[in-house]
Coordinates of C-alpha atoms in Angstrom, one line a residue:
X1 CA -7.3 -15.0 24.5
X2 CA -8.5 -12.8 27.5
X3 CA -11.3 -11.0 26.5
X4 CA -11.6 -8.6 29.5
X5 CA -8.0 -7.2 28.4
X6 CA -8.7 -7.3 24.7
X7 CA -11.9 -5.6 25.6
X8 CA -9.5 -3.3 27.7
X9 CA -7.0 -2.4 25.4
X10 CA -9.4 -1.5 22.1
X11 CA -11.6 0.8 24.4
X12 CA -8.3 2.9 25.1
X13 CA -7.0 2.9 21.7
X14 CA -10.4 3.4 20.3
X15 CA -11.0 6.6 22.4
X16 CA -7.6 8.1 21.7
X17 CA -8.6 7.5 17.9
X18 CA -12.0 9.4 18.5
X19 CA -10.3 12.5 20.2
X20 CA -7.8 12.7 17.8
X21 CA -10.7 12.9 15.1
X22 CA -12.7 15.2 16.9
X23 CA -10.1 17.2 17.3
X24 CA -9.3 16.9 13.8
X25 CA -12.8 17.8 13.0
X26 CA -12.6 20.8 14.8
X27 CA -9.6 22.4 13.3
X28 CA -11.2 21.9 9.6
X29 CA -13.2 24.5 8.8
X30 CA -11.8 25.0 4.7
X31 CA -11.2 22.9 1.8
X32 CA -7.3 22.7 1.7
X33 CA -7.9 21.2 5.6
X34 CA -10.2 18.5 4.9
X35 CA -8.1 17.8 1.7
X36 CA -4.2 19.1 2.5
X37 CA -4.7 19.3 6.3
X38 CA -3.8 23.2 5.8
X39 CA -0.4 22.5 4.7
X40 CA 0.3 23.1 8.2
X41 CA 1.3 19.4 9.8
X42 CA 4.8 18.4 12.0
X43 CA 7.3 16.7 10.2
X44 CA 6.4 13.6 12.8
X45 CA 3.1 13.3 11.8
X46 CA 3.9 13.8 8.4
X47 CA 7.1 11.0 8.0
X48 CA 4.4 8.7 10.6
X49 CA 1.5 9.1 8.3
X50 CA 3.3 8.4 5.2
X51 CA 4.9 5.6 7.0
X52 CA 1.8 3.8 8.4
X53 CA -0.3 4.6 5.3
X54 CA 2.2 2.8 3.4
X55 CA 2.6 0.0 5.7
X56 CA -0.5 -1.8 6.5
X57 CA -2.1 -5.5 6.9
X58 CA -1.2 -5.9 3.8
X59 CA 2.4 -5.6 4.7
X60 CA 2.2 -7.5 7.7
X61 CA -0.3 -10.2 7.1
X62 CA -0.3 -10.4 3.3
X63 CA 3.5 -10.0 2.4
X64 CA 4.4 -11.2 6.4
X65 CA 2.5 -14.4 4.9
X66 CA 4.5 -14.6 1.7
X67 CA 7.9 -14.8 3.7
X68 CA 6.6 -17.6 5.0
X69 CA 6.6 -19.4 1.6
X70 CA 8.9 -17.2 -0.5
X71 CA 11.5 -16.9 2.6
X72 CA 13.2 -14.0 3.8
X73 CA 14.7 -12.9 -0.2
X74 CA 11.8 -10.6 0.2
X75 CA 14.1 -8.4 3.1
X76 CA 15.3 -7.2 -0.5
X77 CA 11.8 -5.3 -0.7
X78 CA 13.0 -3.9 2.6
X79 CA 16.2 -2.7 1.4
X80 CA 13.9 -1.1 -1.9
X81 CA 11.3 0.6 0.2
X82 CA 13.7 2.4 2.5
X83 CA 16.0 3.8 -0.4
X84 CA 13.8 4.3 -3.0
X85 CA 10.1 4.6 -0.7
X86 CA 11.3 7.2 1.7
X87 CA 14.8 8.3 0.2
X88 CA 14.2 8.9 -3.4
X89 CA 10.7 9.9 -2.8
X90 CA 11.1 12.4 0.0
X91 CA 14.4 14.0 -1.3
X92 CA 13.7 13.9 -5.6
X93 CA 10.1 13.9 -5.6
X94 CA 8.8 15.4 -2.9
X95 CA 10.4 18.8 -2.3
X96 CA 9.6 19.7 -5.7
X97 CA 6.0 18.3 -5.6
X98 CA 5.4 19.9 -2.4
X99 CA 6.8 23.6 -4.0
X100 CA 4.4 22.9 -6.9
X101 CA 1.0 21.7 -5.6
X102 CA 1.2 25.0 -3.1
X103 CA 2.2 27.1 -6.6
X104 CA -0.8 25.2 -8.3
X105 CA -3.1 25.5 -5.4
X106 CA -3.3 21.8 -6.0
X107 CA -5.8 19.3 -3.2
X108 CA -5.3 15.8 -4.8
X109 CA -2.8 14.2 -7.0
X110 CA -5.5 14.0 -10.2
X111 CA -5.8 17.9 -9.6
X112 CA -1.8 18.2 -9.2
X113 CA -1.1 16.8 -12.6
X114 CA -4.7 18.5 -14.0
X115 CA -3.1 21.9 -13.3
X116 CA 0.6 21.0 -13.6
X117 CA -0.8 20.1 -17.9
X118 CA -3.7 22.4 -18.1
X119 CA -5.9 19.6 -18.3
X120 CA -9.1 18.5 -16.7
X121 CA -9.4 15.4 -18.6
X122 CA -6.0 14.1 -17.5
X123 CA -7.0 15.4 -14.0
X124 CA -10.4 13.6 -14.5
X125 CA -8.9 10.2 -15.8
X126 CA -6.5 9.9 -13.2
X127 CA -9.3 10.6 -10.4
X128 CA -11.1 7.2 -12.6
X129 CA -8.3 5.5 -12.4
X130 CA -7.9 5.7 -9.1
X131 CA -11.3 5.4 -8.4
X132 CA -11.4 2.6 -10.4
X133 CA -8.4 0.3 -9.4
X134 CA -7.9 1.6 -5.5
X135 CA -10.8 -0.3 -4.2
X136 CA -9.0 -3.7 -5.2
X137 CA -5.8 -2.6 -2.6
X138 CA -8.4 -1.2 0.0
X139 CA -10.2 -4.6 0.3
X140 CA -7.0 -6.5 0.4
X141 CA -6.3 -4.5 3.5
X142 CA -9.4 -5.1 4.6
X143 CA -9.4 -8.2 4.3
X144 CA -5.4 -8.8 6.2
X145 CA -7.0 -6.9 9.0
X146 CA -10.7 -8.7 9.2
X147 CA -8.7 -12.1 8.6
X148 CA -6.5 -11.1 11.5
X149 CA -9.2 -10.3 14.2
X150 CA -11.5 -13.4 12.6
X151 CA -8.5 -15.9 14.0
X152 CA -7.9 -14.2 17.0
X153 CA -11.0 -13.8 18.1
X154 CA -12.6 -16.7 17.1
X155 CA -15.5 -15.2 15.3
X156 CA -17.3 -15.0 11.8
X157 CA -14.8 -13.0 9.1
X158 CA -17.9 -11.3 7.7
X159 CA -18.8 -10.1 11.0
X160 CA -15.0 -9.1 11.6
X161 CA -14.9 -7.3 8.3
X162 CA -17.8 -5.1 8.8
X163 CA -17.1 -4.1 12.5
X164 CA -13.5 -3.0 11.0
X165 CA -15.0 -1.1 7.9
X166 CA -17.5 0.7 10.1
X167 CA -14.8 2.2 12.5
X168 CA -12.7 3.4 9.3
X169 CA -15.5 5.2 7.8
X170 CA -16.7 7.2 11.2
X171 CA -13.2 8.5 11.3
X172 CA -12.6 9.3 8.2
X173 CA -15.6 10.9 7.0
X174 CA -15.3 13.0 9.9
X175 CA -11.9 14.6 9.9
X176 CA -10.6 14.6 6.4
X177 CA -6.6 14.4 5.9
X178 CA -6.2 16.1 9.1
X179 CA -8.1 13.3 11.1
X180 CA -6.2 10.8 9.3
X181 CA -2.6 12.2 9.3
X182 CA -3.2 12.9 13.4
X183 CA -4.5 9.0 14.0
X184 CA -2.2 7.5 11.5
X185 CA 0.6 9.2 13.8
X186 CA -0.6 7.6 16.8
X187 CA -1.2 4.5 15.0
X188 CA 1.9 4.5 13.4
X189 CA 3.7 4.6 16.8
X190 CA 1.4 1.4 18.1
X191 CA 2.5 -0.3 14.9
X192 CA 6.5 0.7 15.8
X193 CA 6.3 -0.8 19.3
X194 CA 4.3 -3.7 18.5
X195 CA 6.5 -5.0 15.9
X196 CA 9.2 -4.2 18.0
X197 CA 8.0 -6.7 20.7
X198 CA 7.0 -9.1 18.3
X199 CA 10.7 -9.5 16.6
X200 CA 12.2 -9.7 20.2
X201 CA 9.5 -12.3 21.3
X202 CA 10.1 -14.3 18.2
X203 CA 14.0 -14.6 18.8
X204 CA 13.9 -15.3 22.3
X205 CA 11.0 -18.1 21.8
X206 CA 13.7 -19.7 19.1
X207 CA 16.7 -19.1 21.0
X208 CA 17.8 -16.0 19.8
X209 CA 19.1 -14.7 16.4
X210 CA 22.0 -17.0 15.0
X211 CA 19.9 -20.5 16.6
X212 CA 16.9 -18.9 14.8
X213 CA 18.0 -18.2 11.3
X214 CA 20.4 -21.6 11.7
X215 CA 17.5 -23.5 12.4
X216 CA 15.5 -21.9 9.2
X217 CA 18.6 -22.5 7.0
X218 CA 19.1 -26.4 8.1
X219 CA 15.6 -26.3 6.7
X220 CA 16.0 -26.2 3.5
X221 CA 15.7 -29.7 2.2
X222 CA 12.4 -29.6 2.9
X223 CA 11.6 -26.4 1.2
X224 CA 12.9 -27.7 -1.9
X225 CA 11.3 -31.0 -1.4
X226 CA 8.0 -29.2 -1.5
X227 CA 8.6 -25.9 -3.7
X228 CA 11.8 -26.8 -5.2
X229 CA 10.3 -27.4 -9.3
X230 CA 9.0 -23.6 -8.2
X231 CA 12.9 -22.7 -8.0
X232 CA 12.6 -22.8 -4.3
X233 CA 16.1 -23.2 -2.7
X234 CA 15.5 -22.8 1.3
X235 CA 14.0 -19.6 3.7
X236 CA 16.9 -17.8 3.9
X237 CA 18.2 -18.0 0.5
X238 CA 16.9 -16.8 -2.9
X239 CA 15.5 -18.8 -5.4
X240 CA 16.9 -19.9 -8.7
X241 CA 17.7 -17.1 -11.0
X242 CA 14.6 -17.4 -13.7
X243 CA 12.3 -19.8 -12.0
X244 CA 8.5 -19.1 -11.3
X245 CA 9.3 -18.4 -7.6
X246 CA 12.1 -15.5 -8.8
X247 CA 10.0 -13.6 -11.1
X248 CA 7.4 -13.5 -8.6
X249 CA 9.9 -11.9 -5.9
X250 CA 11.7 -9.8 -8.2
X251 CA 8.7 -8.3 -10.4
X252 CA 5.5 -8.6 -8.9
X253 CA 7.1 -8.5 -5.1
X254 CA 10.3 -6.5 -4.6
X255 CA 9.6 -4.3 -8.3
X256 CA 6.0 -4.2 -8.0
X257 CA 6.0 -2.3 -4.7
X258 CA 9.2 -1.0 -4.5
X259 CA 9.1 1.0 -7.5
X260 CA 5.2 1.8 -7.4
X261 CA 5.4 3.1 -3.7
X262 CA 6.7 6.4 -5.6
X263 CA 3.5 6.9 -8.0
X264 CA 1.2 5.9 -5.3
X265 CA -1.7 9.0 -5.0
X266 CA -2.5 8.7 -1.6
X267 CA 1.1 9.0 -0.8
X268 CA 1.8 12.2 -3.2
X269 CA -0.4 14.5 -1.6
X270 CA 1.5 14.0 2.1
X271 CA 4.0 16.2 1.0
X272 CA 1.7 18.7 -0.2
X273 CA 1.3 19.0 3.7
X274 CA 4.0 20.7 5.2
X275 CA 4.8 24.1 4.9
X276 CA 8.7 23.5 3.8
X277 CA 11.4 21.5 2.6
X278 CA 12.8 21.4 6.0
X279 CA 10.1 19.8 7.1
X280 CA 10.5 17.0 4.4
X281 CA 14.0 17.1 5.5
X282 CA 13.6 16.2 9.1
X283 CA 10.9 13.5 8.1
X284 CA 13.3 11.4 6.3
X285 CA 15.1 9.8 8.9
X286 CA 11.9 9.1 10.9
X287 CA 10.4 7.3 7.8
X288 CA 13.4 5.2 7.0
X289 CA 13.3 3.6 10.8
X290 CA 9.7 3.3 10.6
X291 CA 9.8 1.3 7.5
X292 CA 12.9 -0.5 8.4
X293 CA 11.1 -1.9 11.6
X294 CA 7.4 -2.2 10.4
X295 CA 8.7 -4.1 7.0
X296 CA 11.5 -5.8 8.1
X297 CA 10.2 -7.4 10.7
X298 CA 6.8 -9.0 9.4
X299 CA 9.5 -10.6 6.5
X300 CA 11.8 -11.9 9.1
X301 CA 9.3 -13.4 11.4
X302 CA 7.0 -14.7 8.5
X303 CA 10.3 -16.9 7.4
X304 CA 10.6 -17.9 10.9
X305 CA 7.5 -19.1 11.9
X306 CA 8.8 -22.3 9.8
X307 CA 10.8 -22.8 12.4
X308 CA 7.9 -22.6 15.3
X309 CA 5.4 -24.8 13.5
X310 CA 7.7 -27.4 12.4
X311 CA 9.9 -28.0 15.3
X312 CA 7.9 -26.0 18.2
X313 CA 4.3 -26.4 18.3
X314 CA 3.0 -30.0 19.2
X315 CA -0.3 -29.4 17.0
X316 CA 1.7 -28.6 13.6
X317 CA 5.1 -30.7 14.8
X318 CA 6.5 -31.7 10.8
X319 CA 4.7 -28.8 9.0
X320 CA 5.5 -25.6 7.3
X321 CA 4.1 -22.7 8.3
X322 CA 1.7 -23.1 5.1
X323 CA 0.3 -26.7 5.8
X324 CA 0.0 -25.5 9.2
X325 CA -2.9 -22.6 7.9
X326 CA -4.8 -25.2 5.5
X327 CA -2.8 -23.6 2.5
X328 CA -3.9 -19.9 3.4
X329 CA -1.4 -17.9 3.0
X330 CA -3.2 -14.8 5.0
X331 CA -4.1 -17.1 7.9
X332 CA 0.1 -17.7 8.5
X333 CA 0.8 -14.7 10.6
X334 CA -2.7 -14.7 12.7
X335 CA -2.0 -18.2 13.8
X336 CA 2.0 -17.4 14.7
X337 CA 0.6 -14.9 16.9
X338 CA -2.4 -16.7 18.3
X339 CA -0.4 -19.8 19.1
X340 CA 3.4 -18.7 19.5
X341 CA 2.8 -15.2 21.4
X342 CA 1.4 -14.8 24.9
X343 CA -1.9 -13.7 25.9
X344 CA -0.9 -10.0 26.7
X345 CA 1.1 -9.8 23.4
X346 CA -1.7 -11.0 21.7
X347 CA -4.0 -8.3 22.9
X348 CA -1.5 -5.6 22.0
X349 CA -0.7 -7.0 18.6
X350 CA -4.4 -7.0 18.0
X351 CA -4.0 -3.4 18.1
X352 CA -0.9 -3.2 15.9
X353 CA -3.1 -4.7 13.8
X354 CA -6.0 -2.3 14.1
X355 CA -3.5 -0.1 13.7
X356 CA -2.5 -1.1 10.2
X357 CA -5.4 -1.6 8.7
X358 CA -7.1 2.0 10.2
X359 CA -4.2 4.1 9.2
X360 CA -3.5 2.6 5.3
X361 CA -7.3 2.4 4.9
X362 CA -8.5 5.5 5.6
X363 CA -6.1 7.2 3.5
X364 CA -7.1 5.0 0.8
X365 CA -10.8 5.8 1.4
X366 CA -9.9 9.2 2.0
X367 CA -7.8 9.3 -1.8
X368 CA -10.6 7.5 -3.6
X369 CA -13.6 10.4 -1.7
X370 CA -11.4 13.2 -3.4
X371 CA -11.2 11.6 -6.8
X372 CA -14.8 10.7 -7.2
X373 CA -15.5 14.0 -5.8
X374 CA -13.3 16.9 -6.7
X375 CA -11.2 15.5 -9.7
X376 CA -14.3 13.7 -11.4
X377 CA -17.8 15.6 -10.0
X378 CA -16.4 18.9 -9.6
X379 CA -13.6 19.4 -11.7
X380 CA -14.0 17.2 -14.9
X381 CA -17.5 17.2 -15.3
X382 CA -17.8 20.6 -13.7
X383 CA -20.6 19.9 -11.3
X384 CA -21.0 22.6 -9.0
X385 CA -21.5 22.1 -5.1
X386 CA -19.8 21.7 -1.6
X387 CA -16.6 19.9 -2.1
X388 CA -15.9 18.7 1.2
X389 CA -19.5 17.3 1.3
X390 CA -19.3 15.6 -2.4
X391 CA -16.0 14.5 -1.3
X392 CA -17.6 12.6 1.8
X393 CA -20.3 11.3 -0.1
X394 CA -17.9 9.6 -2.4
X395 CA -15.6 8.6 0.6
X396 CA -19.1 6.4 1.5
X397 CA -19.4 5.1 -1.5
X398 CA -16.1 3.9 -2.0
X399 CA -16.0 2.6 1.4
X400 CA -19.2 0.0 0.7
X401 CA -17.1 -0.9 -2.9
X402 CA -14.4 -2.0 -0.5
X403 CA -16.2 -3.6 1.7
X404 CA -18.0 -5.7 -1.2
X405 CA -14.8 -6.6 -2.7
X406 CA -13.3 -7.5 0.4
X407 CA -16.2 -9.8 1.0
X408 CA -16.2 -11.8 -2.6
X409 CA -12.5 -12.0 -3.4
X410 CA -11.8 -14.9 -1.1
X411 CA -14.9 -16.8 -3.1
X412 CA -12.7 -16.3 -6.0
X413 CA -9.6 -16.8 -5.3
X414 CA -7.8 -19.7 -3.7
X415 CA -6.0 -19.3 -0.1
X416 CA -2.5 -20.1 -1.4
X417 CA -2.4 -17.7 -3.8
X418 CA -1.3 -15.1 -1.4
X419 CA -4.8 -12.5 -2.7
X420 CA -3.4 -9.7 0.0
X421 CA 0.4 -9.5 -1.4
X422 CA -0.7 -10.1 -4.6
X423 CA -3.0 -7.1 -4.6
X424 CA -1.1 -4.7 -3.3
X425 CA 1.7 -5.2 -5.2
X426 CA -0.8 -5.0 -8.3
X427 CA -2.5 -1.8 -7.5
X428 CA 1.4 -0.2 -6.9
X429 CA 2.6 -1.3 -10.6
X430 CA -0.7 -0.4 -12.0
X431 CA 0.0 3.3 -10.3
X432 CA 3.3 3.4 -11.3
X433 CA 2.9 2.4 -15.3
X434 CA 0.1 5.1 -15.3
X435 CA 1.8 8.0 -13.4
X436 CA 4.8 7.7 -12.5
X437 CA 6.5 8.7 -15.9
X438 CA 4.3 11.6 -16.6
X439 CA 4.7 12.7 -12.9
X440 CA 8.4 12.6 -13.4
X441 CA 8.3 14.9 -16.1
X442 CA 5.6 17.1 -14.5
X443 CA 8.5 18.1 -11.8
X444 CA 11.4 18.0 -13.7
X445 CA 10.5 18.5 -17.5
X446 CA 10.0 22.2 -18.4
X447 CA 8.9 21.2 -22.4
X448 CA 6.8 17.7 -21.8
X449 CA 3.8 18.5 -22.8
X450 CA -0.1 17.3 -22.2
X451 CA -0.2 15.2 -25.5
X452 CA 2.9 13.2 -24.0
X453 CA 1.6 13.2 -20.4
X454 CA -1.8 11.9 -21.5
X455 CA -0.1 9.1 -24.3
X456 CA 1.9 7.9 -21.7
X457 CA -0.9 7.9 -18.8
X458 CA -3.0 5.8 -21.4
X459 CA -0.8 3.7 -22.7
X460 CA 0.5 2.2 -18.8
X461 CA -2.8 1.9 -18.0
X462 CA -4.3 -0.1 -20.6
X463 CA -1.3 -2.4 -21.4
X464 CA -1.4 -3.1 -17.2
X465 CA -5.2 -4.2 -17.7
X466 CA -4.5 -6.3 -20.6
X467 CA -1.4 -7.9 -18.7
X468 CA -4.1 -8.4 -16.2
X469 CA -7.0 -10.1 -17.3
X470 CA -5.2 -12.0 -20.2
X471 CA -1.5 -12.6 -19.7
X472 CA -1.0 -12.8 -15.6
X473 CA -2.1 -16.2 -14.5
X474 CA -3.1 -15.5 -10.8
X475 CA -5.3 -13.0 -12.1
X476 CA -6.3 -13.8 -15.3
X477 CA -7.0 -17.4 -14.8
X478 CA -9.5 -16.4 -11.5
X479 CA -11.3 -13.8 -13.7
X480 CA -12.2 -15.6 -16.4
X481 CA -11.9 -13.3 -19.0
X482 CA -9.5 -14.9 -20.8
X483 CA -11.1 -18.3 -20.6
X484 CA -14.2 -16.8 -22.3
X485 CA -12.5 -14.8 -25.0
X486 CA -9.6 -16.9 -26.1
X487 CA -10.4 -20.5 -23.9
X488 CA -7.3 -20.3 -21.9
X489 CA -6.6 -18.8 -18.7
X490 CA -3.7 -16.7 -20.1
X491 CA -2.5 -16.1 -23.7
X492 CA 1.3 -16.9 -22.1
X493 CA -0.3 -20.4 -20.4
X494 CA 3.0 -22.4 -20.0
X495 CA 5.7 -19.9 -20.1
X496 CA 7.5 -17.7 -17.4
X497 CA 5.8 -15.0 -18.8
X498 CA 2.7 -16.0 -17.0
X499 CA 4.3 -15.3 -14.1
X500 CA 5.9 -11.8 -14.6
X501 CA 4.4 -8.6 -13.5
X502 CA 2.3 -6.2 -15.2
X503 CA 4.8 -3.4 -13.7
X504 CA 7.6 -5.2 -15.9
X505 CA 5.7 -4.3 -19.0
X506 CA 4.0 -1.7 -18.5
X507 CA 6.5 1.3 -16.9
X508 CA 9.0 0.8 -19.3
X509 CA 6.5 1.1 -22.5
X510 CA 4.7 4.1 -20.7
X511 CA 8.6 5.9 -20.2
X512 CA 9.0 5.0 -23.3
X513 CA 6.0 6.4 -25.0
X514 CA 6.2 9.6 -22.6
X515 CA 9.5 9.9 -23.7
X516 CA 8.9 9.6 -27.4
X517 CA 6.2 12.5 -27.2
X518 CA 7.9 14.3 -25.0
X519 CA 7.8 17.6 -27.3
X520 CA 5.0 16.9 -29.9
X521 CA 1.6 18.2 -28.8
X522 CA 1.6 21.8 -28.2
X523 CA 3.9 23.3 -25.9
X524 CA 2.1 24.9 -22.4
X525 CA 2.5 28.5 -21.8
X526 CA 5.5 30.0 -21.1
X527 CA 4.2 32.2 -17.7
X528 CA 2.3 28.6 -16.7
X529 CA 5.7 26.8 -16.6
X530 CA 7.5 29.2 -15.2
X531 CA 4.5 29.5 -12.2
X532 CA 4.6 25.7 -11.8
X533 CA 8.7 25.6 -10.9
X534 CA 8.8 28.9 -8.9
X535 CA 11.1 28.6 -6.3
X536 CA 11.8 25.1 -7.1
X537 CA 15.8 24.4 -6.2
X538 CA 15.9 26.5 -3.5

C-alpha cells in the first residue's frame, strides 16, 4: 500500500468533509436546523443521506463478510431493502410522517410518537431505548470500519478505532443533521463509485460474470463438505429449507434488516426534512440505485472472493475465503481488497470505506445526542436548558459508549461469529418489535390510542431482550446471563429455535398486542387527531 497516495487521497476527502461541516455549522443558527436540518434539504441529499446512513461498514464488511460464508442467498436482503427499505418506506410511511412531524412540530422520532400520543413517557422511553440499544449497532460500525483501516494499513485496531471515532465526533458535534445530511451526500457518492469499481475489478480479475459465478457454483462440494450439517448447499445457492444456516438468512439476516430498516429512528426523521412530498417523490428512484449498487455488490463480491482465495491467490491456494482470514469473518473483505485489488484501488476503497462508517455513524451518534438530550433531559424529565447544547453533550457521551463497546466486543465474541452482521441486524429487529407497530398506527390509525401504543412498545421490547440474553445462542451463550441464571447458554440449547431471530418473535406479539388494545385506553382528543393528519392524502 502507497502511503504518499493514501496520505493523498484522505487529506482531500477529509477537507471536503470539513467544509461541508463548516458550512453546515454556519447555516444552523435554530433548533429544527441542528435537529431537522430546517426542513429545507434537496431531494439528493435527502435520498443520499438516507441511503448512506443505512448502508455502512456494517453492510459492506460485516454482511459483505457473511456472503462469504452464507453465499450470495443473501442478494435476497438486496431485493428486501430496495422494495420494502426505500419503496415502502418512502411512499407509505414517509409522506405521511413527514406531513405529521411538521403538523406536530416534531425534532426526533421519540418526540414524533411523544406528540403523535400525548405522551412524554412514551416519548421518554423510546429516547431510552434508543439510547440504550443504539450504541451496540454504532460500535459494530465502528468496529467494520477500524477493522478495515487496521488490515490495510498495517496498524494497531485500537489505534485505528480511536483515530476513526475522533473524526466522527468533530463533525458531528459541530453541524447537527445538516452537517451530516450535507457529508453523508458526498460520502454517499464516494461509496456509489467505489463499489462500482470494485464489482467491475472483481469480474474482470475472475474472467468476467458467467466464468465468475461458474467458478463459485462448481464450488460447491466443498462448501458442503465444510458447512454442509449447517444446511450449507454451495455460494450461489440457498441452503436447505429449515437448517441452522436458513434461519439465520431468513430471520436474523434478510427479516431482521429488511423489515427493521422501516422502524429504524435515525432513518424516520430524514423525511421530516424536506419541505414536500415531491421531494420524497423524486428521492425514491435515487435511493433504490443507491442501495441496489452499495448492497448488492458487497454480497456478490463477498461470495466471490471464494473464488480468488481458493483458486487465485498463491498464499491461500485450497482455502475459503474464511480459512483464508483465521476464521474472522470481518477480516474477509479487508483482505479481498488488500490482496486482490491494486494499489490505487486500494487507496480509494479506503475512502469508500471512510465513507461508510462516517456517514451511518454520525447519524447514529447524532440520533442517540437527541434522545439523551431532548426526549429524556428536556422533555421527559423536563429539565430546562439549551437543547442544541444538551443535545451535544449527549452526542459525546454516547460517542465514548461506542467507542468502549466497540473496543471490548471482539474480547467477547469469537471472529466467526460474524459480531458486525449480527449486530446490525439485532439492533433493526429490536427497533422494529418496539416501534414499528405503534408507528404504523400513529400514521394511519385515527382511534389507536396511548394505552395500545405504549402495550405494544413494551411488550416488543422486553420479549426482544429476553430472546436475547436467554433464548439466542450467539448472543446469549457470549453474555452469560443465561449460564448464571439457568446453567445453560440458552433455554432453547439444541433446537432450531436457538437459532431464530428475536425479530421472529417479537414483531408479530407486539402487532398483536397493539392490535388487541387498539381501542381500550382512553381515546385522544378529537381536535388533536384531526391536527396530527391535516393535510395527510393530499
Amino acid at each position: 500500500m502507497s502511503l504518499p497516495l493514501l496520505t493523498f487521497v484522505v487529506i482531500i476527502y477529509l477537507s471536503i468533509v470539513g467544509w461541508l461541516t463548516v458550512k453546515a455549522y454556519k447555516g444552523t443558527v435554530s433548533t429544527a436546523d441542528y435537529m431537522v436540518a430546517g426542513r429545507q434539504i434537496h431531494p439528493f441529499v435527502m435520498a443520499m443521506s438516507y441511503g448512506a446512513t443505512f448502508i455502512s461498514t456494517s453492510a459492506i464488511v460485516g454482511f459483505g463478510g457473511a456472503a462469504a460464508v452464507f453465499g450470495m442467498s443473501l442478494l435476497w436482503l438486496t431485493v428486501l431493502t430496495i422494495f420494502v427499505g426505500v419503496f415502502v418506506a418512502f411512499v407509505f410511511f414517509g409522506r405521511r410522517t413527514r406531513v405529521m412531524g411538521l403538523n406536530l412540530n416534531a425534532h426526533t422520532f421519540p418526540e414524533f410518537i411523544g406528540l403523535r400520543f400525548q405522551s412524554r413517557t412514551l416519548q421518554g422511553l423510546a429516547g431510552l431505548l434508543i439510547f440504550v440499544a443504539m450504541p451496540l449497532y454504532a460500535s459494530v460500525v465502528l468496529m467494520g470500519g477500524a477493522k478495515f483501516i487496521a488490515q490495510i494499513l498495517s496498524v494497531n485496531y485500537n489505534a485505528a478505532l480511536f483515530f476513526l471515532t475522533v473524526i466522527v465526533a468533530v463533525y458531528v458535534v459541530m453541524g447537527g443533521l445538516k452537517g451530516v445530511m450535507y457529508t453523508d451526500a458526498f460520502q454517499g457518492s464516494v461509496m456509489f463509485a467505489g463499489m462500482l469499481i470494485l464489482l467491475f475489478f472483481t469480474y474482470w480479475k475472475m474472467g468476467g460474470v458467467i466464468d465468475a459465478h461458474q467458478k463459485l457454483t462448481d464450488m460447491a462440494d466443498i462448501a458442503v463438505s465444510i458447512f454442509g450439517a449447517q444446511g450449507h448447499t454451495g455460494w450461489t445457492s440457498f441452503p436447505t429449507l429449515g437448517s441452522p444456516f436458513w434461519v439465520t438468512v431468513v430471520t436474523t439476516m434478510v427479516m431482521g434488516v429488511g423489515i427493521g430498516v422501516l422502524a429504524q429512528p435515525q432513518l424516520i426523521v430524514r423525511f421530516m426534512t424536506v419541505k414536500s412530498n415531491r421531494e420524497l417523490n423524486r428521492a425514491v428512484l435515487i435511493g433504490g440505485v443507491f442501495v441496489l449498487v452499495a448492497v448488492g455488490v458487497a454480497f456478490i463480491v463477498g461470495a466471490l472472493s471464494n473464488v480468488y482465495f481458493y483458486y487465485m491467490n498463491p498464499e491461500t491456494a485450497g482455502k475459503i475465503s474464511l480459512v483464508a482470514a483465521n476464521k474472522n469473518v470481518e477480516e474477509i473483505i479487508p483482505l479481498y481488497i488488500s490482496k486482490a485489488m491494486p494499489q490505487w484501488f486500494t487507496a480509494i476503497f479506503t475512502i469508500t470505506m471512510l465513507s461508510a462508517a462516517m456517514s451511518t455513524l454520525s447519524s447514529q451518534f447524532h440520533a442517540m445526542g437527541t434522545s439523551l438530550g431532548r426526549d429524556i433531559y428536556e422533555k421527559w424529565l423536563r429539565k430546562s436548558g439549551n437543547s442544541v447544547l444538551i443535545t451535544k453533550a449527549g452526542i459525546i457521551f454516547t460517542i465514548m459508549l461506542s467507542y468502549f463497546f466497540a473496543w471490548g466486543l471482539p474480547l467477547f465474541f469469537d471472529g466467526g461469529t460474524a459480531i458486525i452482521a449480527r449486530g446490525t441486524a439485532i439492533f433493526f429487529g429490536i427497533c422494529a418489535a418496539a416501534f414499528l407497530p405503534l408507528y404504523f398506527g400513529a400514521i394511519y390509525s385515527r382511534r389507536i390510542t396511548k394505552f395500545a401504543a405504549f402495550t405494544g412498545f413494551t411488550a416488543g421490547t422486553i420479549i426482544s431482550f429476553f430472546w436475547l440474553f436467554f433464548v439466542h445462542d450467539k448472543v446469549s451463550g457470549p453474555m452469560m446471563i443465561c449460564k448464571a441464571v439457568f446453567g445453560v447458554n440458552s433455554l432453547a440449547e439444541g433446537t432450531i429455535w436457538a437459532a431464530v431471530d428475536p425479530l421472529v418473535i417479537g414483531l408479530p406479539v407486539s402487532a398483536l398486542i397493539t392490535l388487541a388494545t387498539a381501542f381500550a385506553g382512553k381515546q385522544l382528543p378529537k381536535e388533536h387527531v384531526e391536527k396530527c393528519f391535516h393535510g395527510i392524502g393530499k
